[in-house]
Structures are given as C-alpha cells and as structure tokens.
Amino acid sequence: MVSLSFTEALRRMPFLRVLLCYAGGILLGRMEEMPPSFLLIISGSALLLVAVMLFLVAFTKQMNPFLFPILFYVCLLIFGMLSVAQPLATHQRSSFDQDQLETCIGVIVDEPSVRAKVIRFPVVLQQGQLGDRRFPLSAKVMLSVARGDEVQEFRYGDKIAFKNTLQPIPPPYNPQQFDYKRYCANKNIHYQAYVRIDDYKAIGHERGDLLVGLALDLRHKLKEKFSKVVYDQEALQVCAALIFGHRSDFNNETLQVFSETGTIHVLSVSGMHVGIVFYLLNLICHFLDNIRYGKLCRFLFIMLAVWSYVILTGMAPSILRAGLMISFLLLANLGKRKYGSLNSLFASAFVLLLFDPLLLFDVGFQLSYMAVFGLFTLYPLLNGLIRPRYWLPRVTLQLIWVSVSAQLFTAPFAVYYFQQFPTYFLLGNLFIAIPSTLLMYLGILLSFSPWAFLNSFIGMGLVYVCKFMLEGLYIVQRLPLAVISGIQLGLLEMILLTLLLLFFVMSWRMRSKLILFLAMVFLLLFSASSTYYSHTHSTFRGVKVYNIKRDLAVAFIDKGRVSLISTLDTIDHPSLKTQVWPDLLMYAKMDQVRFTQINRQAGRNYTVSSALGNMLIVDGYLRSPIPDSTTWILFRDMRKSDACILSSIRRGTFLILDGSNSENAISVLCEKADSAHVEYYVLKDNFAYVWAKPD
C-alpha cells in the first residue's frame, strides 16, 4: 500500500473541507437560538461575500487561489448557521401559544406509531381556529391520540382537527434520562399534544408528498401480504423491519436481544440492505452490458430500483446515504471516472445536510457515517494483515474485519448515547450474516411472487430462518457478561476517543510518527478524563429524589452502595427502567442495588435511616411529632390545611414536595415554608433533587 501525505490525502477529498465548514456552521447555529436581527446581519454578510466572489471572477477573469477558497468556506459556514437557525423554536412562535386558541388543524406527515395506550404521529399545523374564525399556523408538532377499544385508522396525509392541548415538550427531569426534548428538537418539533378520542376529528385527506404516500401505501400492502403467510408474530415483526423498514409494532424483548448482541442494525434497513439489493440488481442486469445502449439502460433501471427501495423503506439517514453513494458509483461507472469512496461519503453527507441540516444531530445519521468511515479506512488495513489461502477462512476473517471496523468507529457514539456495549458483537454479527441475507432474498422473492402456493412455502421458510436466527441470538444474549451496562462516557470523552481512533488510523495509513504522537496525546487526555469521571462516581455520597410524577423513587448512594426506595412494586418497573436506571447504573449494577417498596397509604409515615441522614416520608398527613434527627421531610399528597405543621419543623430540616401534591397545596406549603424560614425544593415539573455530601 502506497502511503499518502496528509496534504495529498486532503487534496483528494475536496468534499471533506466543504462538509466540515457547512457542518461547523450548523453546529454554531444550533448552539444558541439567534434573534431575528442577528440572522438579518449574517444573511447580509453572506450576500456580500457572494457578491465579492462574483466580482472577483467577473473582473479578474481568474480565481485567486487563496482568497477565493477562504471566501467560499466562510460562505458555507454562514449558510450552515442560517440553515439551522431559521427553523428553531424562536422563529416558530405562533398563535397556538395563546390560551384562547380552541382548535388546531393540520396534516399527518409520517406513518403513525401504534403503542399500547396511544397512537403517536407528527402533524404539520396549517390553521388555528377560534370560534368561527380561522388563521394560518406554521409549525410541526407531535400528537398523541388515546386508543379506543378498536385501533383508529390514521394514515399519512390525513387532515385532522384537534382540541388545543399543545404544550412545549418538557426537558428530562432526571439525571442521565433520555432527552426526548432534544430528540424532537432535532426533528424540528418543539410542541406536543395529547387528545382523547372525543377531542379530534378527521376532516379530509391530502396527498402530501406523492412518492412518500405511494411508498407508505405499498409498505402497508406488503405488511398485509406477509402477515397472511408468516404465521409467527415475532418472525413477522423481524421480517417487516428487515425487508421494508416497518418497525412501529416491535416488542421490547425482541428489540433487547438485538441490542444486547450488537446486531440492532439488522432491524433498521440500512446501507447493508440497500447494498444487498444493489448486488442482486447488478447480477440480474449484467447481461445488458453486451447490447447497444445496455449500460445506459442498466444505469437507469438500477438507479430507479434503488431509489424506489430507499423511498419504500422510509428514507432513514443510513438508507439515504447508501442510495446517494450507489448513485455516485453508478455515475462514475457510466462516465468511466474513478470512484473515490471517502470523497463520495463526505459528498453524500453534504447533500443530505443541504436538504435537512438537523440530520447532523440524528443518532442514526452519526452511527451510519461512522460505520462506513470505519469500513473505508480501517478495514483495508486489517484485511492486509493476514491473507488465508482457502475460501472459508478468508471470508470468515473478512466478516470479522468488517464487523470490527464498523463497531470500533461507532462504539464511542453508541456508548455515549446508550451507556452500554455488547461484548459478543463479533459472535452475533458472524452468526446473523447468512440468516439475515437469506431473509432479505426470501422477502424480496415473496414481495414479487404472485402465486399463493409458492408464497406459503416462502412464508414457512421465512419463519424457520427467523426462528433459527432469534434462537441463536438468545443464546448469545444469555452468555456471561453479554452486555456491559452503565458505562460512563461524557461528551468530552466521546470526542477524545473518536479523535484517538481517527488519528491512529491516519498514522497507520500515512506511516506518520507525528500523527501517531497526536493519537497518543488524545489517549492520555482520554485516560485522564475518564479516570476523573469514574472516580467522581465511585466516591459519590449523596441522596437523589427522582421525578417520576406521582410515584416516589429515592436513592441513597454511598461510595458504590445504593439503596432505592420506591412506591412502585419492582425495580424492573418500566418507569424506573427509563427514568432511574440510567443514573443508578453510573454507581452500581442493578443486581447490587438494594430495593425497598413502600406501600401507598394515606396517613402512613415512613422513616428511612442511613449513614447520610434520616428521611421522613409523610404520605397524606403527619401522624406523629417529627424526630429531631430528621434531615429531610418528603411531603406527598398533602392538603392546603396541612401547612400548619410547618411551624413544628426545626431549623436545618429540608423539605421536599414531590409531584403527587396538587398545585394549590404546593403554593400554600411554599408560602408557609417561606414564613417559617424552612428550606424546600419542589419536585413537580422540576429536575430531580440531588444532594451531595460535602467532603
């Protein structure tokens, strides 16, 4: 392998510089919401720079090799800022903020997601209604509709009117909790609404985007066709997700087994699936190269088929990336030009961000591009280490290198977002390589087969292959230490680890000692930062009262020893799993957490004693005098008339009011606490109470 200098490598990847400048502008624009006046200033600056560049080209008849690129990249930076700043919440404030708005009218712009109790889908608002008067609205919101006895039918393009219950999406109220507000903001959604069955009405249907509408209708028909011959529900869910991207009704157990074996990418139609379709189409159309205009016909047919599949499967970032890169490859082959894989990767990212700048913050976008970047950079190096003579060990080793290359570069992001790492990802990916490919080909065959008797046999084959794959994954999942949970990786550590991997691969490819030295510097910084982060959690002593609405969850943490007290019946309760587990895993494994349930009963008082202090939990009303040794008093379901007991609380005792208290009771209790000079913390619609014992 011929090693390239750093400058030569950059010269061969012009879209890397373009992407970095544009993405940098997006990051700057997303850091803080900009006032309209500032947007006007930078818009004017961008226009001025464009005018200067046009002037230079028109009057000097040549491009200055230094000034022109600088102006061009500054323009990209500004356009990146503008592209993401305009759609932010500050510039979406509209009449639906007003309390007097009665009804909102909008169109469903994505496939509805059916859950146990609600049906959820994004709606683009078009109008607001107050009495008989209607006025325009423009915003994208997330609407949740309560399910009835029969599942309501909602489709892409349906126009509905619903009662105005819009509220800003709240931030996470607990440490390490999934940030749903940021997740929605990255999709340009800043408001949500929940309506009951009687609070909405379907008033029509709009076609919306014609291609998307046709694709969703086709996907629905394919799901119905598969359901007639794939009799096993779990197998049907896996096939629908793997073949045409339908994941709205997946059960948690199946998702967990794929997640904990490092094979979750199989359930998200991705570049691998598009690649399989492309390979099959190439194989079928190969004969066209031998006839006149055959290459052009082959190009048009494969391009049309690939993009039809991309649209059918939902146009996720990974699928769009694969579709664009295959398009670049086909264009290069048609024009007999050399195909630069890395430059095409950066070009596809730039094109996607031009259409949707917020994709930069999409987890799927980040993981997809990091995985392919690993395949393009690290895989060739690993593949050159050992070259087995025979076919089977050679293919097996190539599969291992592919999995290692993709997993290494996605690992920092996956651990940062999900706080876990699948130990046996190699075993899991090696095992599913053949079954998942077989499922793809059988699924494609079933999709096009018009014969009912053949469809029955294909359906049986899909069930057997799927069952075999799932049983194997369940075995891998049950292996000791199959998944490492609660990994502590902050944003800084994630960036340092990514830079470490990047510079290490660059030093290997370019044979550069300087770049290797920089990689070692990043390794040192990462080690120091992660050690400090780990030490902070392992030595933490304190109390955390989590916000889980009307229920209670209190954790006493003392240097890795954790006790959890809750009104919920088990530590595996879904509310604890989603809102408390992510934080507690930073301090101890869940099987090491001591769990105590307290029964909810009005008038019951509980005293929790610990080395950190004593907490009195008052549920309803105080039955006995407050002990002098009490450090915290947690009030639940209190009434306004109970405020008089605050006069008996001694100085130094801290009062906590959780989400079970009414707004009126909290208001009166806070007023009395202020009068009695008692410190307090209101948990309702607020972040969790965190107390750390001073050193």
XYZ file of C-alpha atoms in Angstrom:
695
model
C 0.000 0.000 0.000
C 1.352 3.412 -1.025
C 1.193 5.849 1.880
C -0.035 9.369 1.176
C 0.955 12.585 2.868
C -1.684 14.404 4.885
C -1.936 17.268 2.357
C -2.217 14.848 -0.576
C -4.990 12.930 1.185
C -6.879 16.196 1.796
C -6.440 17.228 -1.835
C -8.129 14.018 -2.946
C -11.132 14.692 -0.684
C -12.417 18.201 -1.529
C -15.844 17.431 -0.089
C -14.286 16.873 3.337
C -13.444 20.586 3.563
C -16.882 21.535 2.224
C -18.607 19.252 4.731
C -16.542 20.458 7.707
C -17.317 24.131 7.009
C -21.028 23.577 6.424
C -21.380 21.229 9.429
C -19.411 23.713 11.545
C -21.936 26.399 10.639
C -24.797 24.079 11.608
C -23.183 23.447 14.998
C -22.717 27.182 15.589
C -26.303 27.911 14.598
C -27.623 25.172 16.892
C -25.643 26.214 19.967
C -27.917 29.115 20.764
C -31.144 30.415 19.288
C -30.338 33.618 17.425
C -32.543 36.736 17.426
C -34.005 37.730 14.039
C -31.845 40.875 13.931
C -28.658 38.801 14.125
C -29.946 36.465 11.415
C -30.529 39.510 9.221
C -26.937 40.687 9.776
C -25.312 37.369 8.910
C -27.661 36.946 5.914
C -26.444 40.304 4.627
C -22.836 39.248 5.262
C -23.355 36.076 3.241
C -24.840 38.007 0.317
C -21.937 40.469 0.462
C -19.390 37.636 0.344
C -21.156 36.042 -2.619
C -21.118 39.425 -4.393
C -17.370 39.776 -3.718
C -16.688 36.309 -5.131
C -18.742 37.018 -8.258
C -16.910 40.342 -8.665
C -13.523 38.603 -8.425
C -14.489 36.021 -11.019
C -16.119 38.540 -13.396
C -13.475 41.266 -13.382
C -10.224 39.403 -12.788
C -11.130 36.511 -15.127
C -9.478 34.119 -12.686
C -9.924 32.731 -9.213
C -7.435 33.800 -6.575
C -6.042 30.500 -5.180
C -6.014 31.870 -1.614
C -8.773 34.464 -1.282
C -11.499 32.663 -3.235
C -11.415 29.419 -1.170
C -11.439 31.417 2.086
C -14.495 33.411 0.997
C -16.184 30.229 -0.242
C -15.667 28.360 3.040
C -16.799 31.364 5.106
C -19.964 31.471 2.975
C -20.531 27.777 3.666
C -20.111 28.417 7.387
C -22.678 31.234 7.320
C -25.147 29.263 5.200
C -24.811 26.381 7.654
C -25.711 28.719 10.530
C -28.678 30.144 8.634
C -29.990 26.751 7.538
C -30.373 25.506 11.105
C -31.192 28.801 12.860
C -34.298 29.641 10.803
C -36.418 26.585 11.803
C -35.637 26.805 15.531
C -38.384 27.331 18.103
C -37.660 31.070 18.436
C -38.767 31.614 14.846
C -41.775 29.281 15.115
C -43.694 31.079 17.846
C -47.187 31.492 16.537
C -50.781 31.948 17.622
C -51.006 28.494 19.168
C -49.121 29.901 22.170
C -52.252 31.842 23.067
C -54.535 30.248 25.635
C -57.700 31.279 23.819
C -56.924 29.126 20.746
C -59.561 26.384 20.655
C -58.711 24.101 17.735
C -55.656 23.228 15.666
C -55.879 21.890 12.110
C -53.002 20.031 10.496
C -51.836 17.168 8.289
C -50.153 13.902 9.356
C -46.674 13.869 7.794
C -45.357 10.440 8.779
C -46.523 6.902 9.399
C -48.358 6.662 12.764
C -46.694 4.678 15.548
C -49.170 2.419 17.394
C -48.437 1.822 21.087
C -50.344 0.074 23.872
C -52.296 3.152 25.003
C -51.681 5.823 22.354
C -51.154 6.366 18.654
C -48.423 8.923 18.014
C -47.534 10.820 14.848
C -46.105 14.207 13.759
C -48.531 16.811 12.415
C -47.725 19.934 10.416
C -50.141 22.630 11.577
C -51.845 24.649 8.859
C -54.586 26.566 10.652
C -55.849 27.561 14.069
C -59.477 28.135 14.929
C -61.123 30.421 17.465
C -64.901 30.272 17.226
C -65.742 30.655 13.539
C -62.507 32.456 12.729
C -59.533 30.608 11.212
C -55.992 31.892 10.809
C -52.776 30.365 9.435
C -50.288 28.429 11.566
C -46.921 27.008 10.635
C -45.239 24.509 12.930
C -44.563 20.808 13.302
C -45.910 19.172 16.485
C -46.083 15.660 17.952
C -49.661 14.497 18.527
C -50.626 11.553 20.770
C -54.169 10.200 20.461
C -55.644 7.917 23.137
C -56.519 4.488 21.765
C -60.092 3.248 21.886
C -61.410 -0.307 22.017
C -60.713 -0.530 18.297
C -57.486 0.858 16.834
C -58.264 4.071 14.980
C -57.076 4.296 11.388
C -54.653 7.148 10.754
C -52.726 7.472 7.510
C -50.053 9.693 6.074
C -51.751 12.757 4.588
C -54.862 12.669 6.790
C -56.098 16.129 7.731
C -57.371 16.359 11.298
C -58.736 18.987 13.660
C -57.972 18.545 17.349
C -58.509 20.375 20.614
C -55.680 22.737 21.510
C -53.759 20.964 24.274
C -50.368 21.990 22.902
C -47.550 22.304 25.407
C -43.797 22.814 24.992
C -42.013 19.470 25.177
C -40.505 19.310 28.686
C -36.805 18.675 29.320
C -35.648 15.487 31.075
C -36.355 15.692 34.804
C -33.794 13.103 35.957
C -30.011 12.687 35.608
C -28.972 10.616 32.552
C -32.604 10.321 31.413
C -33.251 10.170 27.673
C -33.627 13.731 26.402
C -36.880 13.496 24.458
C -36.979 17.280 24.084
C -33.645 17.336 22.272
C -34.644 14.288 20.209
C -37.777 16.076 18.977
C -35.952 19.389 18.523
C -33.541 17.618 16.169
C -36.614 16.791 14.080
C -37.768 20.423 14.292
C -40.581 19.528 16.726
C -40.906 21.738 19.810
C -44.507 21.174 20.930
C -46.627 18.155 21.750
C -50.304 17.491 22.429
C -52.342 14.659 23.916
C -56.004 14.317 22.953
C -58.732 11.870 23.899
C -60.985 10.066 21.444
C -63.646 12.789 21.547
C -61.157 15.643 21.124
C -60.241 15.185 17.458
C -61.956 14.772 14.109
C -60.741 13.644 10.693
C -61.777 16.319 8.195
C -60.163 15.154 4.968
C -57.121 13.692 3.260
C -54.280 15.411 1.439
C -51.841 13.524 -0.740
C -48.815 15.243 0.779
C -45.638 14.090 -0.920
C -46.806 11.797 -3.733
C -43.805 9.446 -3.627
C -43.872 9.110 0.170
C -47.623 8.462 0.123
C -47.276 5.752 -2.528
C -44.350 4.176 -0.661
C -46.254 4.039 2.638
C -49.318 2.542 0.918
C -47.124 -0.080 -0.734
C -45.405 -0.852 2.563
C -48.804 -1.332 4.222
C -49.884 -3.720 1.436
C -46.634 -5.674 1.732
C -47.136 -5.974 5.501
C -50.624 -7.400 4.872
C -49.256 -9.830 2.269
C -46.527 -11.032 4.636
C -48.985 -11.394 7.543
C -51.041 -13.917 5.522
C -48.160 -16.392 5.136
C -45.773 -15.566 8.026
C -47.864 -17.029 10.845
C -45.455 -16.282 13.722
C -45.923 -12.735 15.060
C -42.311 -12.273 16.196
C -40.984 -13.525 12.853
C -43.384 -11.182 11.043
C -42.089 -8.202 13.031
C -38.459 -9.068 12.245
C -39.155 -9.650 8.535
C -41.163 -6.438 8.200
C -38.374 -4.429 9.859
C -35.523 -6.094 7.989
C -37.016 -6.118 4.490
C -39.060 -2.930 4.172
C -38.382 -0.926 7.328
C -41.702 -1.315 9.197
C -40.916 -1.064 12.952
C -43.980 0.543 14.514
C -45.193 -2.534 16.443
C -41.983 -4.118 17.726
C -41.999 -5.737 21.168
C -39.330 -4.734 23.697
C -37.992 -8.262 24.274
C -37.065 -8.745 20.616
C -35.509 -5.280 20.415
C -33.471 -6.021 23.538
C -31.953 -9.247 22.186
C -30.765 -7.477 19.024
C -29.476 -4.514 21.047
C -27.542 -6.615 23.575
C -25.887 -8.761 20.886
C -24.729 -5.783 18.810
C -26.989 -6.666 15.868
C -29.647 -3.948 16.181
C -28.546 -2.548 12.809
C -30.204 -5.552 11.141
C -33.651 -4.279 12.186
C -33.029 -0.842 10.706
C -32.993 -1.033 6.933
C -29.553 0.396 6.276
C -26.769 0.593 3.764
C -26.171 -3.147 4.095
C -29.717 -3.894 2.924
C -29.523 -1.395 0.066
C -26.176 -2.967 -0.853
C -27.768 -6.426 -0.992
C -30.495 -5.094 -3.302
C -27.858 -3.342 -5.443
C -25.777 -6.539 -5.700
C -28.849 -8.540 -6.751
C -29.820 -5.945 -9.367
C -26.261 -5.856 -10.709
C -26.323 -9.630 -11.041
C -29.658 -9.600 -12.879
C -28.748 -6.733 -15.238
C -25.198 -7.819 -16.044
C -26.232 -9.145 -19.490
C -27.260 -5.614 -20.573
C -23.582 -4.608 -20.870
C -23.319 -6.708 -24.048
C -26.029 -4.892 -26.026
C -26.211 -1.435 -27.574
C -27.118 1.275 -25.042
C -27.206 -1.552 -22.499
C -25.028 0.277 -19.967
C -27.333 3.286 -20.046
C -30.414 1.053 -19.629
C -28.681 -0.771 -16.771
C -27.799 2.541 -15.118
C -31.364 3.889 -15.382
C -33.007 0.654 -14.211
C -30.728 0.155 -11.189
C -30.939 3.837 -10.237
C -34.754 3.737 -10.382
C -34.946 0.445 -8.452
C -32.501 1.525 -5.728
C -34.262 4.842 -5.083
C -37.671 3.139 -5.128
C -36.383 0.845 -2.378
C -34.930 3.825 -0.477
C -38.317 5.582 -0.526
C -40.213 2.364 0.320
C -38.112 1.710 3.421
C -38.669 5.126 4.955
C -35.670 7.208 3.813
C -33.747 6.903 7.083
C -30.331 8.646 7.047
C -28.416 5.377 6.589
C -30.611 4.382 3.625
C -30.307 7.813 2.004
C -26.545 7.674 2.468
C -26.363 4.276 0.754
C -28.658 5.433 -2.060
C -26.536 8.521 -2.722
C -23.248 6.621 -2.656
C -24.585 3.952 -5.024
C -25.782 6.774 -7.304
C -22.277 8.304 -7.282
C -20.793 4.872 -8.075
C -23.204 4.323 -10.984
C -22.480 7.812 -12.356
C -18.720 7.213 -12.094
C -19.026 3.885 -13.922
C -21.242 5.408 -16.622
C -18.816 8.295 -17.152
C -15.768 5.996 -16.852
C -14.438 8.110 -13.999
C -12.511 6.949 -10.942
C -14.734 6.457 -7.878
C -13.345 7.927 -4.635
C -15.102 6.145 -1.797
C -14.212 8.559 1.027
C -14.885 11.663 -1.049
C -18.252 10.171 -2.061
C -19.018 9.503 1.601
C -18.405 13.158 2.502
C -20.293 14.341 -0.594
C -23.353 12.278 0.338
C -23.292 13.715 3.880
C -23.098 17.258 2.490
C -26.043 16.654 0.124
C -28.200 15.216 2.929
C -27.373 18.133 5.233
C -28.277 20.597 2.492
C -31.794 19.142 2.440
C -32.096 18.641 6.210
C -29.406 20.319 8.382
C -30.866 18.827 11.579
C -29.807 15.364 10.369
C -26.377 16.221 11.772
C -27.825 15.646 15.263
C -29.635 12.415 14.328
C -28.110 9.369 16.063
C -28.803 7.143 13.050
C -27.012 9.605 10.761
C -23.956 9.731 13.028
C -23.743 5.949 13.527
C -24.260 5.221 9.834
C -21.500 7.543 8.646
C -19.050 6.493 11.351
C -19.615 2.810 10.496
C -18.955 3.371 6.787
C -15.978 5.617 7.560
C -14.512 2.726 9.565
C -15.120 0.332 6.664
C -13.407 2.648 4.168
C -10.377 3.444 6.355
C -9.693 0.664 8.865
C -10.982 -2.412 7.006
C -8.374 -2.285 4.163
C -5.592 -2.070 6.773
C -6.904 -5.014 8.794
C -7.611 -7.064 5.673
C -3.987 -6.699 4.608
C -2.623 -8.172 7.854
C -3.477 -11.818 7.157
C -4.383 -13.446 3.824
C -5.676 -17.029 4.273
C -5.296 -19.326 1.249
C -8.680 -21.018 1.432
C -12.079 -19.501 0.736
C -13.917 -20.250 4.008
C -11.327 -18.858 6.457
C -10.744 -15.901 4.120
C -14.451 -14.977 4.009
C -14.829 -15.563 7.764
C -11.867 -13.309 8.511
C -13.225 -10.630 6.168
C -16.566 -10.699 8.015
C -14.687 -10.301 11.307
C -12.698 -7.328 9.984
C -15.869 -5.695 8.612
C -17.596 -6.043 11.982
C -14.553 -4.785 13.927
C -14.049 -1.787 11.606
C -17.668 -0.665 11.832
C -18.016 -1.374 15.560
C -14.830 0.445 16.582
C -15.824 3.734 14.979
C -19.441 3.576 16.137
C -18.549 2.443 19.682
C -17.820 5.937 21.126
C -21.169 7.244 19.860
C -23.151 4.127 20.849
C -21.697 4.104 24.372
C -22.269 7.851 24.771
C -25.930 7.617 23.738
C -26.896 4.216 25.181
C -24.375 3.673 28.046
C -23.795 0.032 27.094
C -21.546 -2.103 24.910
C -22.331 -5.596 23.527
C -19.362 -7.806 24.419
C -20.097 -10.530 21.862
C -20.838 -8.275 18.889
C -18.407 -10.291 16.735
C -20.145 -13.570 17.521
C -23.590 -12.034 16.996
C -22.711 -10.443 13.656
C -20.958 -13.555 12.365
C -23.969 -15.658 13.310
C -26.623 -13.476 11.633
C -24.653 -12.749 8.438
C -26.101 -15.689 6.487
C -29.636 -15.821 8.037
C -30.226 -12.066 7.581
C -29.085 -12.200 3.930
C -31.287 -15.247 3.338
C -34.239 -13.430 4.925
C -33.636 -10.469 2.603
C -33.662 -12.601 -0.551
C -36.678 -14.662 0.563
C -38.502 -11.458 1.468
C -37.774 -9.879 -1.919
C -38.983 -13.079 -3.613
C -42.198 -13.056 -1.556
C -42.783 -9.373 -2.342
C -42.835 -10.058 -6.093
C -44.350 -13.553 -6.137
C -47.975 -13.633 -7.436
C -48.535 -17.357 -6.705
C -50.315 -18.185 -3.445
C -48.986 -21.756 -3.180
C -45.381 -20.533 -3.584
C -45.964 -17.728 -1.091
C -46.964 -20.278 1.572
C -43.645 -22.121 1.197
C -41.674 -18.864 1.213
C -43.557 -17.781 4.351
C -42.653 -21.064 6.077
C -39.033 -20.559 5.057
C -39.040 -17.034 6.488
C -40.443 -18.302 9.801
C -37.902 -21.133 10.122
C -34.909 -18.944 9.211
C -36.109 -16.172 11.524
C -36.696 -18.570 14.427
C -33.235 -20.067 13.913
C -31.671 -16.585 13.923
C -33.563 -15.481 17.041
C -32.750 -18.658 18.978
C -29.071 -18.167 18.201
C -29.190 -14.546 19.340
C -30.993 -15.528 22.562
C -28.140 -17.970 23.279
C -25.567 -15.199 22.714
C -27.594 -12.837 24.924
C -27.588 -15.352 27.796
C -23.789 -15.716 27.784
C -21.977 -14.283 30.842
C -21.214 -10.546 30.538
C -23.057 -10.374 27.207
C -23.541 -6.644 27.665
C -21.649 -4.108 29.761
C -24.127 -1.519 31.069
C -23.707 1.790 32.838
C -20.523 2.775 31.010
C -19.536 6.304 31.982
C -18.710 8.279 28.838
C -19.342 12.009 28.679
C -19.355 14.219 25.593
C -15.690 15.184 26.054
C -14.634 11.535 26.431
C -16.630 10.584 23.324
C -14.905 13.275 21.242
C -11.445 12.345 22.569
C -11.991 8.632 21.901
C -13.191 9.339 18.351
C -10.160 11.558 17.678
C -7.892 8.869 19.127
C -9.270 6.250 16.695
C -9.162 8.692 13.774
C -5.545 9.744 14.347
C -4.438 6.158 14.970
C -5.870 5.005 11.627
C -4.405 8.067 9.880
C -0.952 7.328 11.319
C -1.233 3.707 10.145
C -2.313 4.662 6.623
C 0.196 7.516 6.214
C 3.064 5.968 8.184
C 3.348 9.236 10.131
C 5.072 9.365 13.522
C 3.741 12.883 14.156
C 0.123 11.772 13.745
C 0.825 8.735 15.941
C 2.200 11.079 18.602
C -1.011 13.146 18.416
C -3.012 9.924 18.809
C -1.049 9.159 21.976
C -1.808 12.672 23.261
C -5.532 12.028 22.765
C -5.122 8.668 24.514
C -3.529 10.407 27.504
C -6.274 13.052 27.632
C -8.993 10.400 27.314
C -7.454 8.294 30.090
C -7.165 11.287 32.423
C -10.713 12.487 31.742
C -12.344 9.044 32.039
C -10.393 8.292 35.236
C -11.614 11.521 36.810
C -15.175 10.826 35.623
C -15.085 7.299 37.075
C -13.531 8.449 40.360
C -16.243 11.100 40.788
C -18.994 8.477 40.585
C -17.251 5.769 42.616
C -16.686 8.156 45.552
C -20.060 9.912 45.384
C -22.021 10.126 48.646
C -25.462 11.649 48.478
C -29.221 11.383 48.092
C -31.300 11.653 44.929
C -35.076 12.058 44.831
C -36.132 11.310 41.252
C -39.055 12.939 39.496
C -41.359 10.126 38.356
C -44.571 12.157 38.510
C -46.964 10.908 41.223
C -44.766 7.978 42.252
C -41.739 8.026 44.519
C -38.138 6.954 43.930
C -35.383 7.896 46.400
C -31.798 6.651 46.119
C -29.223 6.710 48.922
C -25.769 6.382 47.340
C -22.678 5.790 49.460
C -19.474 5.023 47.511
C -20.974 2.373 45.246
C -23.538 1.084 47.756
C -27.016 2.018 46.536
C -30.406 1.708 48.247
C -33.544 2.548 46.268
C -36.894 3.230 47.970
C -39.981 3.444 45.759
C -43.762 3.191 45.771
C -43.513 1.079 42.610
C -43.752 -2.676 43.084
C -40.484 -3.810 41.466
C -37.129 -2.428 40.462
C -37.897 -3.633 36.916
C -40.918 -1.332 36.614
C -40.874 0.492 33.225
C -40.907 3.924 34.908
C -37.799 3.060 36.933
C -36.084 1.492 33.929
C -36.444 4.590 31.785
C -36.079 7.346 34.390
C -33.941 5.966 37.237
C -31.842 3.086 35.903
C -29.683 5.199 33.528
C -28.423 7.221 36.508
C -28.094 4.405 39.057
C -26.025 2.331 36.602
C -23.348 5.002 36.953
C -22.879 3.932 40.581
C -23.679 0.198 40.742
C -25.035 -2.735 38.764
C -28.775 -3.145 39.140
C -28.456 -6.589 40.761
C -26.382 -4.915 43.501
C -28.989 -2.230 44.258
C -30.957 -2.817 47.452
C -34.618 -2.214 46.575
C -37.370 -1.459 49.100
C -41.024 -0.923 48.234
C -43.228 1.221 50.441
C -46.982 0.846 50.125
C -49.007 3.926 49.269
C -51.489 4.522 52.048
C -52.909 7.845 53.208
C -51.691 8.815 56.647
C -48.694 6.482 56.620
C -45.339 7.946 57.677
C -42.051 6.219 56.897
C -38.629 6.934 58.344
C -35.638 5.915 56.238
C -32.364 5.844 58.174
C -28.967 5.912 56.508
C -25.381 6.956 57.150
C -26.094 10.041 55.037
C -29.045 11.203 57.132
C -32.644 10.336 58.001
C -35.615 10.993 55.725
C -39.226 11.179 56.907
C -41.749 10.388 54.164
C -45.162 11.850 55.003
C -47.971 10.435 52.864
C -51.167 12.455 53.285
C -50.792 13.915 56.767
C -48.412 13.839 59.734
C -49.426 11.303 62.383
C -46.705 11.885 64.989
C -44.137 14.541 66.009
C -41.132 14.991 63.735
C -37.988 13.362 65.237
C -35.118 15.767 65.908
C -32.726 13.565 63.897
C -34.694 14.126 60.660
C -32.602 15.599 57.831
C -35.226 15.608 55.063
C -39.022 15.571 55.091
C -40.698 14.446 51.876
C -44.361 15.509 51.624
C -46.747 13.523 49.401
C -50.445 14.099 48.651
C -50.636 16.951 51.154
C -53.597 19.303 51.545
C -53.587 23.074 51.963
C -54.833 22.653 55.525
C -51.678 20.666 56.403
C -49.498 23.766 56.027
C -49.789 24.485 59.742
C -47.417 21.600 60.583
C -44.536 23.536 59.028
C -44.299 25.626 62.186
C -43.155 22.498 64.066
C -40.244 21.796 61.704
C -36.911 22.691 63.254
C -34.318 24.833 61.504
C -31.907 22.810 59.347
C -34.516 20.282 58.209
C -35.010 20.296 54.438
C -38.498 19.987 52.930
C -39.177 18.209 49.605
C -42.555 18.405 47.815
C -42.979 15.722 45.148
C -45.258 15.504 42.100
C -48.166 13.883 43.956
C -49.056 17.219 45.586
C -51.579 19.494 43.879
C -50.575 22.908 42.539
C -52.710 24.672 45.168
C -51.251 22.642 48.027
C -47.701 23.314 46.811
C -48.401 27.046 46.574
C -49.715 27.247 50.161
C -46.979 24.968 51.570
C -44.242 27.031 49.895
C -45.725 30.245 51.277
C -45.822 28.815 54.807
C -42.299 27.399 54.435
C -41.000 30.841 53.472
C -42.702 32.338 56.533
C -41.220 29.650 58.797
C -37.751 30.060 57.185
C -37.724 26.372 56.153
C -35.671 25.458 53.085
C -37.587 23.448 50.497
C -37.470 22.009 46.982
C -40.457 21.473 44.673
C -40.127 18.332 42.559
C -43.287 18.808 40.488
C -42.371 19.790 36.898
C -38.806 20.249 38.079
C -35.470 18.449 37.929
C -34.702 15.691 40.428
C -33.467 16.727 43.870
C -29.751 15.893 44.161
C -27.829 16.342 47.408
C -24.117 15.541 47.594
C -22.472 15.167 50.988
C -19.687 17.725 51.401
C -16.166 16.322 51.740
